[in-house]
């Protein structure tokens, strides 16, 4: 499987914008902020692909595995055949990027899947990208109304609503869980933590899985990408994007 050097942080492209400002705080990133920084990577990739003039489909995703070594150097393996057409763009984005000291907070491997979005105003998107993001998805606990599966009954009691959501998640995982055959053959076990974003429209558009072997991470990503569109959560009467973390344990008996 082909590896593409992916020194994405502190980007300085010839004949392109300098992205060093975008990740100048990465060396001091806290573990709780890792997903927010992964989202910056996602947005940067999205921006460069759209800027290149490539037409994307209505539902087009990139799926792969980030790797970071103990020198803080990044690379990425794109595993979805449909995504491999972006290899050259991605490798150009991250050419000649110096390593950071963030490896102590990033796992050696982090699997991901995210949706590419059309950008109507590239200049506005770029300016927002370069600013410190103030509207990152919030933890589910911060909401007034929790997101819910369409089939679920509306509950105005927060404790019951959260339990209903968690129960629906557990049922979804049970129905779709599949221990990877290669992991079984090689006796690979472990616990992966899958963090995903439920958008203000109720769609799961971004998934990040860390810890454990990449085979287990990618199975976690696959399970979550099968989630249906939901009724979004809200705060102060406004639908907002939220971040949700789901641990998955793979244990052979």
Short mmCIF file of C-alpha atoms in Angstrom, two decimals:
data_model
loop_
_atom_site.label_atom_id
_atom_site.label_comp_id
_atom_site.label_asym_id
_atom_site.label_seq_id
_atom_site.Cartn_x
_atom_site.Cartn_y
_atom_site.Cartn_z
CA UNK A 1 0.00 0.00 0.00
CA UNK A 2 1.42 3.28 -1.09
CA UNK A 3 2.35 5.84 1.58
CA UNK A 4 2.20 9.52 0.80
CA UNK A 5 4.35 11.86 2.83
CA UNK A 6 1.84 13.97 4.69
CA UNK A 7 3.64 16.77 6.52
CA UNK A 8 0.39 18.72 6.53
CA UNK A 9 0.95 21.01 9.48
CA UNK A 10 2.80 24.30 9.07
CA UNK A 11 2.11 24.17 5.32
CA UNK A 12 4.06 26.43 2.96
CA UNK A 13 3.26 25.67 -0.64
CA UNK A 14 5.16 27.19 -3.52
CA UNK A 15 2.80 29.41 -5.47
CA UNK A 16 0.11 29.02 -2.79
CA UNK A 17 -0.94 30.38 0.56
CA UNK A 18 1.27 29.98 3.60
CA UNK A 19 -0.61 27.87 6.14
CA UNK A 20 1.98 28.03 8.93
CA UNK A 21 -0.27 30.34 10.94
CA UNK A 22 -3.04 27.75 10.86
CA UNK A 23 -1.22 25.31 13.11
CA UNK A 24 1.27 27.49 14.96
CA UNK A 25 -0.15 26.33 18.31
CA UNK A 26 0.11 22.62 17.53
CA UNK A 27 3.18 22.04 19.70
CA UNK A 28 1.14 23.01 22.77
CA UNK A 29 -2.11 21.30 21.79
CA UNK A 30 -3.98 19.59 24.60
CA UNK A 31 -5.22 16.05 24.13
CA UNK A 32 -8.84 17.23 24.27
CA UNK A 33 -8.15 19.50 21.26
CA UNK A 34 -6.75 16.84 18.95
CA UNK A 35 -10.01 16.33 17.03
CA UNK A 36 -10.30 20.10 16.50
CA UNK A 37 -6.85 20.08 14.89
CA UNK A 38 -7.78 17.08 12.77
CA UNK A 39 -10.75 19.11 11.57
CA UNK A 40 -8.37 21.88 10.48
CA UNK A 41 -6.52 19.32 8.39
CA UNK A 42 -9.82 18.23 6.87
CA UNK A 43 -10.80 21.81 6.02
CA UNK A 44 -7.41 22.51 4.49
CA UNK A 45 -7.66 19.45 2.23
CA UNK A 46 -11.21 20.43 1.27
CA UNK A 47 -10.09 23.97 0.40
CA UNK A 48 -7.18 22.87 -1.80
CA UNK A 49 -9.25 20.29 -3.68
CA UNK A 50 -11.99 22.80 -4.49
CA UNK A 51 -9.43 25.48 -5.36
CA UNK A 52 -7.85 23.09 -7.85
CA UNK A 53 -11.07 23.16 -9.87
CA UNK A 54 -11.92 19.49 -9.45
CA UNK A 55 -15.66 18.88 -9.46
CA UNK A 56 -16.76 16.80 -6.49
CA UNK A 57 -19.84 14.66 -6.19
CA UNK A 58 -22.76 15.42 -3.91
CA UNK A 59 -21.60 12.79 -1.43
CA UNK A 60 -17.87 12.37 -1.86
CA UNK A 61 -15.69 11.21 1.03
CA UNK A 62 -12.00 10.76 1.74
CA UNK A 63 -11.05 7.79 3.90
CA UNK A 64 -7.63 6.87 5.19
CA UNK A 65 -5.18 6.58 8.07
CA UNK A 66 -2.91 9.29 9.45
CA UNK A 67 0.46 8.20 10.80
CA UNK A 68 2.75 10.21 13.05
CA UNK A 69 6.20 8.99 14.07
CA UNK A 70 8.13 9.83 17.21
CA UNK A 71 9.80 12.77 15.44
CA UNK A 72 6.39 14.38 14.90
CA UNK A 73 6.35 13.78 11.14
CA UNK A 74 3.01 13.07 9.48
CA UNK A 75 2.10 10.79 6.61
CA UNK A 76 -1.19 9.43 5.35
CA UNK A 77 -2.41 6.30 3.64
CA UNK A 78 -5.50 6.82 1.48
CA UNK A 79 -7.33 3.50 1.49
CA UNK A 80 -10.48 4.26 -0.46
CA UNK A 81 -9.90 3.79 -4.19
CA UNK A 82 -12.27 6.65 -5.03
CA UNK A 83 -10.18 9.00 -2.86
CA UNK A 84 -6.83 8.14 -4.44
CA UNK A 85 -7.41 10.61 -7.26
CA UNK A 86 -6.59 13.33 -4.71
CA UNK A 87 -3.17 11.86 -3.81
CA UNK A 88 -1.20 14.42 -5.82
CA UNK A 89 -3.10 17.38 -4.37
CA UNK A 90 -2.68 16.11 -0.83
CA UNK A 91 1.04 15.43 -1.28
CA UNK A 92 1.56 18.91 -2.78
CA UNK A 93 -0.19 20.52 0.18
CA UNK A 94 2.19 19.03 2.70
CA UNK A 95 5.53 19.07 0.89
CA UNK A 96 8.57 20.32 2.85
CA UNK A 97 6.73 20.69 6.15
CA UNK A 98 8.87 20.58 9.31
CA UNK A 99 7.82 18.20 12.11
CA UNK A 100 6.04 19.36 15.26
CA UNK A 101 6.20 18.28 18.88
CA UNK A 102 2.60 17.11 18.95
CA UNK A 103 3.40 13.38 18.76
CA UNK A 104 3.01 13.08 22.54
CA UNK A 105 -0.70 13.83 22.12
CA UNK A 106 -1.44 12.15 18.82
CA UNK A 107 -1.74 8.42 18.58
CA UNK A 108 0.65 6.69 16.23
CA UNK A 109 -2.29 5.98 13.93
CA UNK A 110 -5.57 7.85 13.52
CA UNK A 111 -8.14 6.63 11.00
CA UNK A 112 -10.58 9.06 9.43
CA UNK A 113 -13.42 9.57 6.99
CA UNK A 114 -14.78 12.96 6.06
CA UNK A 115 -17.05 14.45 3.46
CA UNK A 116 -15.84 16.94 0.87
CA UNK A 117 -18.04 20.01 0.63
CA UNK A 118 -18.55 22.51 -2.16
CA UNK A 119 -17.21 25.99 -1.36
CA UNK A 120 -19.15 28.86 -2.90
CA UNK A 121 -16.78 31.62 -1.75
CA UNK A 122 -13.14 30.49 -1.62
CA UNK A 123 -11.82 33.80 -0.31
CA UNK A 124 -14.28 33.83 2.59
CA UNK A 125 -13.57 30.16 3.35
CA UNK A 126 -9.82 30.83 3.36
CA UNK A 127 -10.15 33.83 5.68
CA UNK A 128 -12.29 31.82 8.09
CA UNK A 129 -9.86 28.92 7.87
CA UNK A 130 -6.97 31.13 8.92
CA UNK A 131 -8.81 32.54 11.92
CA UNK A 132 -8.97 30.82 15.28
CA UNK A 133 -12.12 28.75 15.14
CA UNK A 134 -14.69 29.77 17.72
CA UNK A 135 -17.52 27.51 16.60
CA UNK A 136 -16.08 24.04 16.98
CA UNK A 137 -18.68 21.31 17.52
CA UNK A 138 -19.67 21.15 21.17
CA UNK A 139 -19.79 18.12 23.44
CA UNK A 140 -23.24 16.56 23.53
CA UNK A 141 -23.55 17.44 27.23
CA UNK A 142 -23.63 21.17 26.36
CA UNK A 143 -26.93 20.94 24.45
CA UNK A 144 -30.42 21.85 25.57
CA UNK A 145 -31.88 19.19 23.27
CA UNK A 146 -29.89 16.11 22.34
CA UNK A 147 -29.70 14.67 18.83
CA UNK A 148 -31.86 11.61 18.29
CA UNK A 149 -32.48 8.83 15.83
CA UNK A 150 -35.48 9.54 13.61
CA UNK A 151 -37.34 6.51 14.94
CA UNK A 152 -36.90 7.64 18.56
CA UNK A 153 -39.63 9.34 20.55
CA UNK A 154 -38.91 12.95 21.49
CA UNK A 155 -37.96 13.29 25.16
CA UNK A 156 -37.67 16.67 26.85
CA UNK A 157 -35.96 15.14 29.89
CA UNK A 158 -32.23 15.44 29.18
CA UNK A 159 -31.22 12.39 31.19
CA UNK A 160 -33.78 10.17 29.47
CA UNK A 161 -33.00 11.67 26.06
CA UNK A 162 -29.28 10.94 26.46
CA UNK A 163 -30.02 7.39 27.60
CA UNK A 164 -32.27 6.90 24.57
CA UNK A 165 -29.52 8.16 22.26
CA UNK A 166 -26.90 5.93 23.87
CA UNK A 167 -29.23 2.92 23.69
CA UNK A 168 -29.86 3.58 19.99
CA UNK A 169 -26.11 3.85 19.40
CA UNK A 170 -25.53 0.55 21.20
CA UNK A 171 -28.18 -1.15 19.07
CA UNK A 172 -26.67 0.27 15.87
CA UNK A 173 -23.23 -1.03 16.85
CA UNK A 174 -24.60 -4.46 17.75
CA UNK A 175 -26.36 -4.82 14.39
CA UNK A 176 -23.41 -3.61 12.28
CA UNK A 177 -20.41 -4.91 14.25
CA UNK A 178 -18.07 -7.17 12.32
CA UNK A 179 -14.72 -8.30 13.71
CA UNK A 180 -12.20 -7.81 10.86
CA UNK A 181 -11.12 -11.20 9.55
CA UNK A 182 -7.45 -10.20 9.28
CA UNK A 183 -7.53 -8.96 12.89
CA UNK A 184 -9.01 -12.27 14.02
CA UNK A 185 -6.40 -14.27 12.12
CA UNK A 186 -3.60 -12.25 13.69
CA UNK A 187 -5.20 -12.18 17.17
CA UNK A 188 -5.42 -8.38 17.13
CA UNK A 189 -7.49 -7.04 20.02
CA UNK A 190 -7.97 -3.67 21.63
CA UNK A 191 -10.17 -0.68 22.30
CA UNK A 192 -10.59 2.14 19.82
CA UNK A 193 -12.26 5.46 20.50
CA UNK A 194 -14.33 6.79 17.59
CA UNK A 195 -15.13 10.51 17.63
CA UNK A 196 -17.61 11.84 15.12
CA UNK A 197 -19.39 15.05 14.29
CA UNK A 198 -23.17 15.23 13.99
CA UNK A 199 -23.82 18.34 11.91
CA UNK A 200 -26.52 20.93 12.48
CA UNK A 201 -28.43 19.10 9.73
CA UNK A 202 -28.15 15.78 11.60
CA UNK A 203 -25.60 14.18 9.26
CA UNK A 204 -22.45 12.35 10.30
CA UNK A 205 -19.86 13.93 8.00
CA UNK A 206 -16.61 13.53 9.95
CA UNK A 207 -15.28 10.47 11.77
CA UNK A 208 -11.93 10.05 13.56
CA UNK A 209 -10.79 6.84 15.30
CA UNK A 210 -7.74 6.55 17.53
CA UNK A 211 -6.07 3.98 19.79
CA UNK A 212 -5.74 0.30 18.94
CA UNK A 213 -4.65 -1.21 15.62
CA UNK A 214 -5.72 0.54 12.38
CA UNK A 215 -7.75 -2.54 11.39
CA UNK A 216 -9.89 -2.00 14.48
CA UNK A 217 -10.01 1.76 13.98
CA UNK A 218 -11.25 1.35 10.42
CA UNK A 219 -13.95 -1.08 11.50
CA UNK A 220 -15.06 1.55 14.01
CA UNK A 221 -15.15 4.15 11.23
CA UNK A 222 -17.15 1.77 9.03
CA UNK A 223 -19.75 1.18 11.76
CA UNK A 224 -20.22 4.90 12.40
CA UNK A 225 -20.42 5.82 8.70
CA UNK A 226 -23.51 3.58 8.51
CA UNK A 227 -25.41 5.78 10.96
CA UNK A 228 -28.62 7.23 9.52
CA UNK A 229 -29.38 10.93 9.30
CA UNK A 230 -30.57 12.12 12.71
CA UNK A 231 -32.66 14.83 14.25
CA UNK A 232 -29.93 17.36 15.18
CA UNK A 233 -29.30 18.63 18.67
CA UNK A 234 -29.96 22.23 19.62
CA UNK A 235 -28.90 24.91 22.06
CA UNK A 236 -30.91 28.03 22.80
CA UNK A 237 -33.32 27.09 20.04
CA UNK A 238 -30.64 26.77 17.34
CA UNK A 239 -29.51 23.52 15.73
CA UNK A 240 -25.77 23.07 16.22
CA UNK A 241 -23.05 20.58 15.36
CA UNK A 242 -21.89 18.35 18.19
CA UNK A 243 -18.97 16.07 18.89
CA UNK A 244 -19.62 12.58 20.25
CA UNK A 245 -17.12 9.91 21.30
CA UNK A 246 -17.95 6.20 21.15
CA UNK A 247 -15.54 3.58 22.55
CA UNK A 248 -15.50 0.19 20.83
CA UNK A 249 -13.87 -2.89 22.34
CA UNK A 250 -12.59 -5.74 20.17
CA UNK A 251 -11.93 -8.83 22.24
CA UNK A 252 -11.61 -12.42 21.10
CA UNK A 253 -13.04 -15.16 23.28
#
